[in-house]
Short mmCIF file of C-alpha atoms in Angstrom, two decimals:
data_model
loop_
_atom_site.label_atom_id
_atom_site.label_comp_id
_atom_site.label_asym_id
_atom_site.label_seq_id
_atom_site.Cartn_x
_atom_site.Cartn_y
_atom_site.Cartn_z
CA MET A 173 0.00 -0.06 0.03
CA ASN A 174 1.00 3.75 -0.71
CA PHE A 175 1.15 6.25 2.04
CA PRO A 176 2.68 9.26 0.48
CA SER A 177 4.72 11.20 3.16
CA GLU A 178 3.54 14.93 2.00
CA LEU A 179 -0.08 14.14 2.73
CA LYS A 180 -2.18 14.06 5.99
CA TYR A 181 -4.70 11.45 6.94
CA THR A 182 -7.95 11.07 9.04
CA LYS A 183 -9.08 8.16 10.96
CA ASP A 184 -11.95 7.79 8.72
CA HIS A 185 -9.32 7.10 5.70
CA GLU A 186 -9.35 10.48 3.69
CA TRP A 187 -6.18 11.90 2.66
CA VAL A 188 -5.49 15.63 2.65
CA ARG A 189 -3.12 17.67 0.41
CA VAL A 190 -2.78 21.14 2.27
CA SER A 191 -1.51 24.09 -0.18
CA GLY A 192 -1.77 27.49 1.68
CA ASN A 193 -5.35 28.02 2.49
CA GLU A 194 -6.77 25.35 0.12
CA ALA A 195 -6.87 21.59 0.07
CA VAL A 196 -7.46 18.66 -2.00
CA ILE A 197 -9.13 15.71 -0.34
CA GLY A 198 -9.72 11.98 -1.59
CA ILE A 199 -9.70 8.57 0.03
CA THR A 200 -6.69 6.49 0.97
CA ASP A 201 -5.47 3.52 -1.08
CA PHE A 202 -6.26 1.73 2.00
CA ALA A 203 -10.01 2.68 1.96
CA GLN A 204 -10.42 2.05 -1.92
CA ARG A 205 -8.88 -1.24 -1.28
CA GLU A 206 -11.22 -2.20 1.35
CA LEU A 207 -14.14 -0.90 -0.57
CA GLY A 208 -13.37 -2.61 -3.87
CA ASP A 209 -14.20 -1.41 -7.15
CA ILE A 210 -15.98 2.03 -6.92
CA VAL A 211 -18.61 2.47 -9.20
CA TYR A 212 -20.16 6.12 -8.43
CA ILE A 213 -19.12 9.18 -6.40
CA ASP A 214 -22.05 11.53 -5.16
CA ILE A 215 -20.70 14.55 -3.88
CA ASN A 216 -23.38 17.60 -4.00
CA THR A 217 -21.38 20.30 -1.55
CA VAL A 218 -20.01 22.64 -4.03
CA GLY A 219 -20.35 26.12 -2.38
CA ALA A 220 -21.11 24.87 0.99
CA GLU A 221 -19.11 25.00 4.12
CA VAL A 222 -18.72 21.55 5.85
CA SER A 223 -17.98 21.27 9.05
CA LYS A 224 -14.99 19.03 10.32
CA GLU A 225 -16.10 15.40 10.53
CA ASP A 226 -19.54 16.01 8.73
CA VAL A 227 -20.41 13.84 5.69
CA PHE A 228 -19.41 16.05 2.49
CA GLY A 229 -20.62 13.23 0.11
CA THR A 230 -20.36 9.36 -0.61
CA VAL A 231 -18.55 6.84 -2.35
CA GLU A 232 -20.28 3.61 -3.62
CA ALA A 233 -18.65 0.42 -4.28
CA VAL A 234 -20.27 -2.89 -5.85
CA LYS A 235 -21.09 -4.11 -2.42
CA THR A 236 -21.35 -1.11 -0.13
CA VAL A 237 -21.93 2.43 0.38
CA SER A 238 -19.58 4.78 2.50
CA ASP A 239 -19.88 8.43 3.80
CA LEU A 240 -16.88 10.74 2.86
CA PHE A 241 -16.17 12.81 6.23
CA MET A 242 -14.70 16.06 5.85
CA PRO A 243 -11.25 16.20 7.52
CA LEU A 244 -11.14 19.90 8.45
CA THR A 245 -13.80 22.81 8.19
CA ALA A 246 -13.71 24.22 4.84
CA THR A 247 -15.87 25.39 1.91
CA VAL A 248 -16.13 23.01 -1.08
CA LEU A 249 -14.72 24.80 -4.10
CA GLU A 250 -14.75 22.21 -6.78
CA VAL A 251 -15.48 18.27 -7.25
CA ASN A 252 -13.52 16.30 -9.59
CA ASN A 253 -15.97 16.12 -12.41
CA ASP A 254 -13.75 13.05 -14.04
CA LEU A 255 -15.16 10.90 -11.40
CA ASN A 256 -18.80 11.19 -13.09
CA ASP A 257 -17.55 9.09 -15.82
CA SER A 258 -14.49 7.26 -14.49
CA PRO A 259 -15.34 6.78 -10.72
CA GLU A 260 -12.66 3.71 -10.98
CA LEU A 261 -9.95 6.52 -11.00
CA VAL A 262 -10.33 6.19 -7.06
CA ASN A 263 -9.03 2.58 -7.35
CA SER A 264 -6.19 3.31 -9.95
CA ASP A 265 -4.79 6.46 -8.65
CA PRO A 266 -6.19 7.35 -5.47
CA TYR A 267 -3.66 10.21 -4.73
CA GLY A 268 -3.56 11.71 -8.06
CA ASN A 269 -6.45 11.74 -10.68
CA GLY A 270 -8.83 10.01 -8.19
CA TRP A 271 -8.93 13.09 -5.70
CA MET A 272 -12.59 14.12 -4.85
CA VAL A 273 -12.76 17.57 -3.91
CA LYS A 274 -10.95 20.88 -3.66
CA VAL A 275 -11.57 23.24 -0.62
CA ALA A 276 -11.06 26.56 0.86
CA ILE A 277 -9.81 25.64 4.70
CA THR A 278 -11.95 27.98 6.98
CA ASN A 279 -9.75 26.92 10.15
CA VAL A 280 -6.17 26.24 9.26
CA ALA A 281 -5.70 24.90 13.09
CA ASP A 282 -7.48 21.66 11.90
CA VAL A 283 -4.66 20.76 9.91
CA GLU A 284 -2.91 20.19 13.09
CA ASP A 285 -5.36 17.46 13.98
CA LEU A 286 -4.70 15.49 11.12
CA LEU A 287 -2.51 12.05 11.06
CA SER A 288 1.15 11.94 9.46
CA ALA A 289 1.57 9.21 6.95
CA ASP A 290 3.47 7.35 10.11
CA GLN A 291 0.64 7.70 12.28
CA TYR A 292 -2.06 6.39 9.34
CA LYS A 293 0.22 3.42 8.65
CA GLU A 294 0.01 2.50 12.32
CA LEU A 295 -3.66 2.98 12.44
CA VAL A 296 -4.36 0.75 9.54
CA GLY A 297 -1.77 -1.80 10.63
CA ALA A 298 0.52 -1.39 7.61
#
């Protein structure tokens, strides 16, 4: 499994790439493996401020539907529209083309609560 060290992680298996006051968010390699083949992504929170740990969308795999939890309080700026036609990008490239949302961080202090790659590896037993 892949755990890029430049990213931050959550106990709910989201990753966060922080750049100034913005961030890109997706689900981890571990999460996509646990879910299996992803067939649909439903995110309808563009323009909304979503509080830390609130649901910002769902990911549907062949056998299950899972909520996506916002890792930090932020306003959703953009959804990865490529996932509409190719949700399997989350399986094949979870940290690249399989990203889910771009956000404007409301509370930069929330970043400090996220896990490092090493802490996340320990959490998932890798």
